[in-house]
Amino acid sequence: MTAVVRSLLETDLYKFTMWQALLHSHPGAQTEYTFALRNTPAFPLAELKEEVDRELDHLCRLTFRDEELAYLRGLRFMKSDFVDFLTVFRFQRKFIEVTTEGDALRIKAVGPQVHVMGFEIFVLYIVNELYFRRFAREPAIEEGRRRLTEKIELLRRFSKELPEKHSFSFFDFGTRRRFSGEWHDEVLATLAREVPMYFKGTSNVYLARKHNLVPIGTMAHEYLQSYQSFGVRLRDFQKAALEGWVQEFRGDLGTALTDVVGMDAFLNDFDLYFSKLFDGLRHDSGDPIVWGEKALAHYAKLRVDANTKRLVFSDGLDIPRAFQLYRHFAGRTQTGFGIGTNLTNDLGIQPLNIVMKLTSCNGQPVAKLSDSPGKGTMCTDETFLAYLRQVFHHPSRA
């Protein structure tokens, strides 16, 4: 069978940006990343163990190609010493282990953060593609094309509406849970050809390069969570993480993620300094309307013109929901919509809900306290969770 991973470039942009920032600021951090399944699959994922092991062996043999490194050097926020590091980088098989527990597939990556953080996206789309290879491909692709055509028609009808103050744009965030690399490629090529006025980029760096799209992404939860273990007072970890980002990127990549310990706690730390320095905010859990209204009220309180900022929505979106949120907010601020599974794995087969999250850093637990009850933390240390909730006055028991 064809190997799942085509290139080390085929991961999400925010992996490279966080990787660079953490290599420069905390190169010695030791971490653990844990795989988890959050829904019921059609067959036990434990059956995939041997195939996953084979794919990880393949991944650990890959290196970056010269033309891929040249592409990364062409991104103005990628620093030359980081790309130099990538010229000699290779994933180490000793840092990742695949086991089974009954029907469950267990995957853990343990080691230096700068050597194991990159496994996440590859592991997720390896498991996904191996899983979906067991279903009939042709009927699924036929259904996927039909649904993609419907999405394009929705976008064309939308183009006849009177525009809001700010324009509509969306991008692909679907690498992690895609049906296959081949289908992902076809979806992006089709969207870029049919609706270029709305489709503005992808988180997938390999496909951005291939299709001449803008690579999209800034930070994920793991970046901010890591700062819970970096020696600052826990109460100050978000401010330390945001300041670290500012110092690394100096005005580039200015979309901050807000839901590591809840939007209210985030806004308490997102003062005038950060509100002016960051271009906008990204929503990833909780009611998006409530979240967006809180963001706009916060900007108004600080006398920051929200028309100069952007709210990016990325939580379980589809095209109709993106339209609803656009109509609600686009008269008052810029918007953007990152759509994942609904673009790359909408083929009539129930997608897997799989994640691979940072669960410890420097020998201590780290956690996310989501604004959505269904996005529970993977931390099992109840003492730490209780302390985190207390410090940030977070009501969640998820």
Tab-separated table of C-alpha atoms in Angstrom:
chain	number	residue	atom	x	y	z
A	1	MET	CA	0.000	0.000	0.000
A	2	THR	CA	1.090	3.585	-0.638
A	3	ALA	CA	2.539	5.278	2.449
A	4	VAL	CA	0.167	7.744	4.088
A	5	VAL	CA	2.693	10.522	4.768
A	6	ARG	CA	3.923	12.139	1.583
A	7	SER	CA	6.235	14.760	3.042
A	8	LEU	CA	7.380	16.223	6.364
A	9	LEU	CA	5.990	19.492	5.027
A	10	GLU	CA	2.494	18.012	5.140
A	11	THR	CA	1.478	19.247	8.548
A	12	ASP	CA	-0.353	22.302	9.834
A	13	LEU	CA	1.425	25.655	9.763
A	14	TYR	CA	0.941	26.228	13.460
A	15	LYS	CA	3.157	23.222	14.148
A	16	PHE	CA	6.067	25.026	12.505
A	17	THR	CA	5.341	28.370	14.169
A	18	MET	CA	4.980	26.874	17.670
A	19	TRP	CA	8.008	24.646	17.018
A	20	GLN	CA	10.150	27.643	16.179
A	21	ALA	CA	8.947	29.651	19.170
A	22	LEU	CA	9.514	26.790	21.627
A	23	LEU	CA	12.885	25.829	20.146
A	24	HIS	CA	14.053	29.393	20.728
A	25	SER	CA	12.526	29.898	24.176
A	26	HIS	CA	12.381	26.468	25.863
A	27	PRO	CA	14.505	23.985	23.895
A	28	GLY	CA	14.932	21.632	26.852
A	29	ALA	CA	11.258	21.062	27.674
A	30	GLN	CA	10.321	17.404	28.187
A	31	THR	CA	6.776	16.427	27.232
A	32	GLU	CA	4.191	13.703	26.806
A	33	TYR	CA	1.523	13.689	24.086
A	34	THR	CA	-1.387	11.248	24.313
A	35	PHE	CA	-3.743	9.958	21.609
A	36	ALA	CA	-7.462	9.599	22.354
A	37	LEU	CA	-10.648	8.553	20.540
A	38	ARG	CA	-13.795	10.460	21.517
A	39	ASN	CA	-16.508	8.599	19.598
A	40	THR	CA	-17.354	5.013	18.643
A	41	PRO	CA	-15.646	3.668	15.505
A	42	ALA	CA	-17.109	1.166	13.054
A	43	PHE	CA	-14.433	-1.338	14.060
A	44	PRO	CA	-11.866	-1.426	16.901
A	45	LEU	CA	-8.930	0.878	16.238
A	46	ALA	CA	-6.693	-1.713	17.919
A	47	GLU	CA	-6.874	-3.593	14.601
A	48	LEU	CA	-4.768	-0.836	13.043
A	49	LYS	CA	-1.759	-1.238	15.335
A	50	GLU	CA	0.577	-3.014	12.921
A	51	GLU	CA	-0.284	-0.634	10.095
A	52	VAL	CA	0.214	2.422	12.324
A	53	ASP	CA	3.604	1.052	13.425
A	54	ARG	CA	4.585	0.597	9.779
A	55	GLU	CA	3.545	4.155	8.899
A	56	LEU	CA	5.443	5.606	11.850
A	57	ASP	CA	8.538	3.677	10.733
A	58	HIS	CA	8.129	5.347	7.344
A	59	LEU	CA	7.606	8.787	8.913
A	60	CYS	CA	10.826	8.405	10.914
A	61	ARG	CA	12.806	7.763	7.739
A	62	LEU	CA	11.729	11.009	6.077
A	63	THR	CA	13.713	14.234	5.920
A	64	PHE	CA	12.876	17.657	4.535
A	65	ARG	CA	13.664	18.140	0.856
A	66	ASP	CA	15.735	21.111	-0.259
A	67	GLU	CA	12.816	22.676	-2.140
A	68	GLU	CA	10.594	22.333	0.942
A	69	LEU	CA	13.161	24.068	3.114
A	70	ALA	CA	13.458	26.821	0.519
A	71	TYR	CA	9.690	27.292	0.672
A	72	LEU	CA	9.813	27.624	4.468
A	73	ARG	CA	12.666	30.128	4.210
A	74	GLY	CA	10.423	32.190	1.948
A	75	LEU	CA	7.881	32.677	4.745
A	76	ARG	CA	8.994	35.898	6.389
A	77	PHE	CA	8.204	34.716	9.928
A	78	MET	CA	10.362	31.583	9.637
A	79	LYS	CA	13.832	32.329	10.971
A	80	SER	CA	16.908	31.007	9.240
A	81	ASP	CA	18.317	29.161	12.260
A	82	PHE	CA	15.043	27.240	12.683
A	83	VAL	CA	15.068	26.161	9.037
A	84	ASP	CA	18.723	25.200	9.495
A	85	PHE	CA	17.582	22.960	12.371
A	86	LEU	CA	15.024	21.364	10.057
A	87	THR	CA	17.742	20.485	7.538
A	88	VAL	CA	19.045	17.876	9.996
A	89	PHE	CA	15.780	17.024	11.745
A	90	ARG	CA	14.399	13.496	11.675
A	91	PHE	CA	11.614	12.036	13.831
A	92	GLN	CA	13.016	9.516	16.313
A	93	ARG	CA	11.091	6.244	16.537
A	94	LYS	CA	12.192	5.712	20.145
A	95	PHE	CA	10.055	8.660	21.239
A	96	ILE	CA	6.692	7.219	20.131
A	97	GLU	CA	5.004	3.958	21.100
A	98	VAL	CA	1.859	2.266	19.817
A	99	THR	CA	0.077	-0.267	22.035
A	100	THR	CA	-3.418	-1.671	22.434
A	101	GLU	CA	-5.711	-2.082	25.421
A	102	GLY	CA	-8.600	-4.333	24.502
A	103	ASP	CA	-10.227	-2.714	21.462
A	104	ALA	CA	-8.506	0.614	22.086
A	105	LEU	CA	-5.481	1.953	20.249
A	106	ARG	CA	-2.986	3.685	22.551
A	107	ILE	CA	-0.312	6.038	21.211
A	108	LYS	CA	2.084	8.065	23.329
A	109	ALA	CA	4.938	10.339	22.296
A	110	VAL	CA	7.346	11.057	25.137
A	111	GLY	CA	10.567	13.033	24.924
A	112	PRO	CA	11.999	16.498	24.223
A	113	GLN	CA	9.173	18.736	23.057
A	114	VAL	CA	11.082	19.913	20.004
A	115	HIS	CA	11.397	16.269	18.923
A	116	VAL	CA	7.921	14.956	19.737
A	117	MET	CA	5.482	17.867	19.255
A	118	GLY	CA	5.484	17.324	15.506
A	119	PHE	CA	4.101	13.792	15.754
A	120	GLU	CA	0.521	14.933	16.475
A	121	ILE	CA	-0.795	15.884	13.047
A	122	PHE	CA	0.928	12.959	11.327
A	123	VAL	CA	-0.427	10.435	13.842
A	124	LEU	CA	-3.963	11.749	13.446
A	125	TYR	CA	-4.093	11.625	9.676
A	126	ILE	CA	-2.246	8.306	9.580
A	127	VAL	CA	-4.905	6.736	11.823
A	128	ASN	CA	-7.678	8.405	9.832
A	129	GLU	CA	-6.455	7.292	6.437
A	130	LEU	CA	-5.774	3.728	7.559
A	131	TYR	CA	-9.247	3.587	9.089
A	132	PHE	CA	-11.046	4.863	6.001
A	133	ARG	CA	-9.076	2.615	3.644
A	134	ARG	CA	-11.252	-0.190	5.014
A	135	PHE	CA	-14.397	1.364	3.524
A	136	ALA	CA	-15.407	1.239	-0.138
A	137	ARG	CA	-13.532	4.121	-1.718
A	138	GLU	CA	-15.427	4.840	-4.938
A	139	PRO	CA	-18.934	5.277	-3.435
A	140	ALA	CA	-17.457	7.479	-0.725
A	141	ILE	CA	-15.583	9.698	-3.196
A	142	GLU	CA	-18.694	9.969	-5.383
A	143	GLU	CA	-20.732	11.105	-2.391
A	144	GLY	CA	-17.960	13.464	-1.327
A	145	ARG	CA	-17.922	15.107	-4.756
A	146	ARG	CA	-21.695	15.507	-4.662
A	147	ARG	CA	-21.511	17.197	-1.261
A	148	LEU	CA	-18.593	19.376	-2.321
A	149	THR	CA	-20.614	20.533	-5.338
A	150	GLU	CA	-23.458	21.474	-2.985
A	151	LYS	CA	-21.069	23.540	-0.871
A	152	ILE	CA	-19.801	25.358	-3.957
A	153	GLU	CA	-23.370	26.104	-5.023
A	154	LEU	CA	-24.086	27.532	-1.570
A	155	LEU	CA	-21.085	29.815	-1.946
A	156	ARG	CA	-22.152	30.940	-5.397
A	157	ARG	CA	-25.660	31.755	-4.160
A	158	PHE	CA	-24.140	33.610	-1.232
A	159	SER	CA	-22.190	35.780	-3.678
A	160	LYS	CA	-25.498	37.320	-4.793
A	161	GLU	CA	-26.207	38.681	-1.306
A	162	LEU	CA	-25.397	42.276	-0.489
A	163	PRO	CA	-21.986	42.164	1.219
A	164	GLU	CA	-21.481	43.240	4.796
A	165	LYS	CA	-18.952	45.891	5.763
A	166	HIS	CA	-16.175	43.301	5.791
A	167	SER	CA	-15.690	40.535	3.238
A	168	PHE	CA	-16.287	36.806	3.743
A	169	SER	CA	-13.398	34.352	3.595
A	170	PHE	CA	-12.810	30.787	4.719
A	171	PHE	CA	-9.898	28.381	4.812
A	172	ASP	CA	-9.203	24.686	5.190
A	173	PHE	CA	-8.323	23.358	8.654
A	174	GLY	CA	-8.999	19.706	7.797
A	175	THR	CA	-5.630	17.934	7.709
A	176	ARG	CA	-5.983	16.061	11.010
A	177	ARG	CA	-9.281	14.289	10.311
A	178	ARG	CA	-9.315	13.979	6.550
A	179	PHE	CA	-10.593	10.981	4.612
A	180	SER	CA	-7.323	10.688	2.697
A	181	GLY	CA	-4.490	12.778	1.356
A	182	GLU	CA	-5.702	12.248	-2.196
A	183	TRP	CA	-9.214	13.486	-1.342
A	184	HIS	CA	-7.827	16.456	0.595
A	185	ASP	CA	-5.795	17.410	-2.464
A	186	GLU	CA	-8.872	17.210	-4.714
A	187	VAL	CA	-11.011	19.296	-2.353
A	188	LEU	CA	-8.483	22.120	-2.197
A	189	ALA	CA	-7.849	22.122	-5.932
A	190	THR	CA	-11.614	22.270	-6.569
A	191	LEU	CA	-12.250	25.098	-4.097
A	192	ALA	CA	-9.293	27.116	-5.374
A	193	ARG	CA	-10.598	26.755	-8.927
A	194	GLU	CA	-14.324	27.276	-8.298
A	195	VAL	CA	-14.577	29.829	-5.457
A	196	PRO	CA	-11.260	31.707	-5.238
A	197	MET	CA	-13.096	34.849	-4.121
A	198	TYR	CA	-13.907	33.152	-0.794
A	199	PHE	CA	-11.427	30.301	-0.353
A	200	LYS	CA	-8.264	31.953	0.902
A	201	GLY	CA	-5.907	29.315	2.197
A	202	THR	CA	-5.143	26.125	4.089
A	203	SER	CA	-3.407	25.102	7.286
A	204	ASN	CA	-1.667	22.315	5.321
A	205	VAL	CA	1.758	23.642	4.341
A	206	TYR	CA	2.466	20.939	1.736
A	207	LEU	CA	-0.812	21.603	-0.076
A	208	ALA	CA	-0.428	25.371	0.275
A	209	ARG	CA	2.863	25.090	-1.579
A	210	LYS	CA	1.443	22.701	-4.179
A	211	HIS	CA	-1.646	24.790	-4.980
A	212	ASN	CA	-0.118	28.242	-4.446
A	213	LEU	CA	-2.405	28.947	-1.482
A	214	VAL	CA	-1.712	31.005	1.613
A	215	PRO	CA	-0.603	28.802	4.553
A	216	ILE	CA	-2.817	29.687	7.526
A	217	GLY	CA	-2.181	29.279	11.243
A	218	THR	CA	-0.644	30.752	14.365
A	219	MET	CA	-0.848	28.869	17.691
A	220	ALA	CA	-2.652	25.875	19.200
A	221	HIS	CA	-3.547	24.991	22.784
A	222	GLU	CA	-0.298	23.106	23.366
A	223	TYR	CA	1.721	26.313	23.059
A	224	LEU	CA	-0.141	28.091	25.843
A	225	GLN	CA	-0.493	24.940	27.950
A	226	SER	CA	3.276	24.445	27.878
A	227	TYR	CA	3.679	27.710	29.752
A	228	GLN	CA	1.797	26.196	32.689
A	229	SER	CA	5.067	24.342	33.376
A	230	PHE	CA	7.655	26.936	32.403
A	231	GLY	CA	8.339	28.395	35.841
A	232	VAL	CA	6.031	31.398	35.776
A	233	ARG	CA	3.257	31.775	38.341
A	234	LEU	CA	0.300	29.711	37.076
A	235	ARG	CA	-1.899	32.809	37.176
A	236	ASP	CA	0.462	34.452	34.671
A	237	PHE	CA	0.995	31.616	32.176
A	238	GLN	CA	-1.239	33.107	29.448
A	239	LYS	CA	0.462	36.496	29.661
A	240	ALA	CA	3.884	34.832	29.536
A	241	ALA	CA	2.867	32.767	26.490
A	242	LEU	CA	1.453	35.771	24.646
A	243	GLU	CA	4.540	37.839	25.445
A	244	GLY	CA	6.749	35.008	24.226
A	245	TRP	CA	4.797	34.975	20.961
A	246	VAL	CA	5.148	38.735	20.525
A	247	GLN	CA	8.888	38.581	21.073
A	248	GLU	CA	9.307	35.692	18.628
A	249	PHE	CA	7.206	36.991	15.747
A	250	ARG	CA	7.315	40.772	16.196
A	251	GLY	CA	3.919	41.520	14.688
A	252	ASP	CA	3.471	38.517	12.411
A	253	LEU	CA	0.990	35.686	13.102
A	254	GLY	CA	-1.168	37.861	15.323
A	255	THR	CA	-4.224	35.696	16.030
A	256	ALA	CA	-4.421	34.622	19.672
A	257	LEU	CA	-6.215	31.475	20.853
A	258	THR	CA	-8.598	32.217	23.704
A	259	ASP	CA	-9.982	29.045	25.280
A	260	VAL	CA	-7.198	27.326	27.206
A	261	VAL	CA	-8.794	28.323	30.516
A	262	GLY	CA	-11.944	29.958	29.155
A	263	MET	CA	-12.728	33.213	27.385
A	264	ASP	CA	-13.392	35.212	30.556
A	265	ALA	CA	-10.007	34.317	32.043
A	266	PHE	CA	-8.336	35.017	28.706
A	267	LEU	CA	-9.827	38.502	28.450
A	268	ASN	CA	-8.676	39.283	31.981
A	269	ASP	CA	-5.124	38.778	30.693
A	270	PHE	CA	-5.648	40.295	27.251
A	271	ASP	CA	-5.066	43.899	28.268
A	272	LEU	CA	-4.642	46.995	26.117
A	273	TYR	CA	-1.045	46.063	25.331
A	274	PHE	CA	-1.960	42.672	23.881
A	275	SER	CA	-5.191	43.950	22.327
A	276	LYS	CA	-3.174	46.420	20.273
A	277	LEU	CA	-0.351	44.021	19.425
A	278	PHE	CA	-2.471	41.057	18.282
A	279	ASP	CA	-4.501	41.273	15.059
A	280	GLY	CA	-7.401	39.259	16.441
A	281	LEU	CA	-8.689	36.208	18.275
A	282	ARG	CA	-9.554	32.593	17.425
A	283	HIS	CA	-12.652	30.801	18.728
A	284	ASP	CA	-12.439	27.038	19.307
A	285	SER	CA	-15.047	26.168	21.942
A	286	GLY	CA	-18.239	27.463	23.520
A	287	ASP	CA	-21.080	29.427	21.949
A	288	PRO	CA	-19.482	31.436	19.111
A	289	ILE	CA	-22.031	34.257	19.333
A	290	VAL	CA	-21.473	34.704	23.063
A	291	TRP	CA	-17.714	34.478	22.525
A	292	GLY	CA	-17.721	37.052	19.720
A	293	GLU	CA	-19.879	39.508	21.655
A	294	LYS	CA	-17.501	39.246	24.615
A	295	ALA	CA	-14.568	39.950	22.295
A	296	LEU	CA	-16.242	43.015	20.779
A	297	ALA	CA	-17.271	44.326	24.205
A	298	HIS	CA	-13.685	43.899	25.380
A	299	TYR	CA	-12.323	45.867	22.434
A	300	ALA	CA	-14.945	48.566	23.001
A	301	LYS	CA	-14.028	48.831	26.699
A	302	LEU	CA	-10.382	49.330	25.725
A	303	ARG	CA	-11.350	51.822	22.980
A	304	VAL	CA	-9.809	49.602	20.318
A	305	ASP	CA	-11.557	49.826	16.940
A	306	ALA	CA	-12.881	46.311	16.286
A	307	ASN	CA	-12.959	47.046	12.568
A	308	THR	CA	-9.167	46.796	12.631
A	309	LYS	CA	-9.297	43.348	14.282
A	310	ARG	CA	-10.395	39.897	13.142
A	311	LEU	CA	-12.422	37.173	14.816
A	312	VAL	CA	-11.530	33.718	13.468
A	313	PHE	CA	-14.018	30.898	14.057
A	314	SER	CA	-12.822	27.287	13.900
A	315	ASP	CA	-15.051	25.093	16.070
A	316	GLY	CA	-16.892	22.376	14.127
A	317	LEU	CA	-17.952	24.695	11.325
A	318	ASP	CA	-19.704	24.047	8.038
A	319	ILE	CA	-20.510	26.557	5.290
A	320	PRO	CA	-24.049	27.477	6.490
A	321	ARG	CA	-22.840	28.070	10.054
A	322	ALA	CA	-19.996	30.218	8.753
A	323	PHE	CA	-22.537	32.313	6.838
A	324	GLN	CA	-24.626	32.783	9.999
A	325	LEU	CA	-21.645	33.960	12.007
A	326	TYR	CA	-20.505	36.221	9.174
A	327	ARG	CA	-23.888	37.906	8.971
A	328	HIS	CA	-23.908	38.431	12.727
A	329	PHE	CA	-20.426	39.942	13.079
A	330	ALA	CA	-19.143	41.224	9.726
A	331	GLY	CA	-20.743	44.643	10.073
A	332	ARG	CA	-18.613	45.296	13.147
A	333	THR	CA	-15.321	43.446	12.677
A	334	GLN	CA	-13.310	41.395	10.206
A	335	THR	CA	-14.004	37.660	10.264
A	336	GLY	CA	-12.439	34.435	9.076
A	337	PHE	CA	-13.654	30.841	9.134
A	338	GLY	CA	-11.492	27.749	9.474
A	339	ILE	CA	-13.469	24.696	8.354
A	340	GLY	CA	-12.012	21.267	8.999
A	341	THR	CA	-13.772	17.916	8.963
A	342	ASN	CA	-16.762	19.222	7.011
A	343	LEU	CA	-14.448	20.020	4.088
A	344	THR	CA	-12.073	17.068	4.123
A	345	ASN	CA	-14.163	14.201	5.530
A	346	ASP	CA	-17.775	14.778	4.508
A	347	LEU	CA	-18.357	11.650	2.408
A	348	GLY	CA	-21.281	9.956	4.113
A	349	ILE	CA	-19.190	7.917	6.570
A	350	GLN	CA	-19.067	8.905	10.225
A	351	PRO	CA	-15.719	10.647	10.855
A	352	LEU	CA	-13.500	9.658	13.738
A	353	ASN	CA	-13.226	12.138	16.586
A	354	ILE	CA	-9.574	11.632	17.462
A	355	VAL	CA	-7.071	13.930	19.142
A	356	MET	CA	-3.470	13.824	20.314
A	357	LYS	CA	-2.902	16.311	23.101
A	358	LEU	CA	-0.097	17.558	25.300
A	359	THR	CA	-0.720	15.938	28.696
A	360	SER	CA	2.442	16.755	30.636
A	361	CYS	CA	5.389	19.102	30.348
A	362	ASN	CA	8.558	19.068	32.415
A	363	GLY	CA	7.192	16.316	34.613
A	364	GLN	CA	3.986	18.053	35.620
A	365	PRO	CA	0.431	17.926	34.268
A	366	VAL	CA	-0.908	20.593	31.944
A	367	ALA	CA	-4.545	21.072	31.027
A	368	LYS	CA	-7.121	22.930	28.992
A	369	LEU	CA	-10.421	24.016	30.544
A	370	SER	CA	-12.670	24.301	27.509
A	371	ASP	CA	-15.654	26.609	27.084
A	372	SER	CA	-17.538	23.572	25.672
A	373	PRO	CA	-18.612	20.750	28.027
A	374	GLY	CA	-18.055	18.222	25.223
A	375	LYS	CA	-14.402	19.212	24.814
A	376	GLY	CA	-13.219	17.890	28.133
A	377	THR	CA	-9.637	18.021	29.318
A	378	MET	CA	-7.380	14.980	28.928
A	379	CYS	CA	-5.662	15.726	32.220
A	380	THR	CA	-6.305	13.035	34.849
A	381	ASP	CA	-4.693	14.869	37.779
A	382	GLU	CA	-7.745	16.081	39.677
A	383	THR	CA	-5.642	18.071	42.148
A	384	PHE	CA	-4.074	20.114	39.362
A	385	LEU	CA	-7.432	20.561	37.620
A	386	ALA	CA	-9.032	21.810	40.835
A	387	TYR	CA	-6.161	24.257	41.347
A	388	LEU	CA	-6.393	25.484	37.737
A	389	ARG	CA	-10.161	26.029	38.080
A	390	GLN	CA	-9.673	27.873	41.339
A	391	VAL	CA	-6.941	30.164	40.019
A	392	PHE	CA	-8.952	31.121	36.925
A	393	HIS	CA	-12.442	30.962	38.491
A	394	HIS	CA	-13.485	28.440	35.858
A	395	PRO	CA	-16.811	26.663	36.501
A	396	SER	CA	-16.184	23.688	34.210
A	397	ARG	CA	-16.258	20.159	35.509
A	398	ALA	CA	-15.793	18.638	32.036
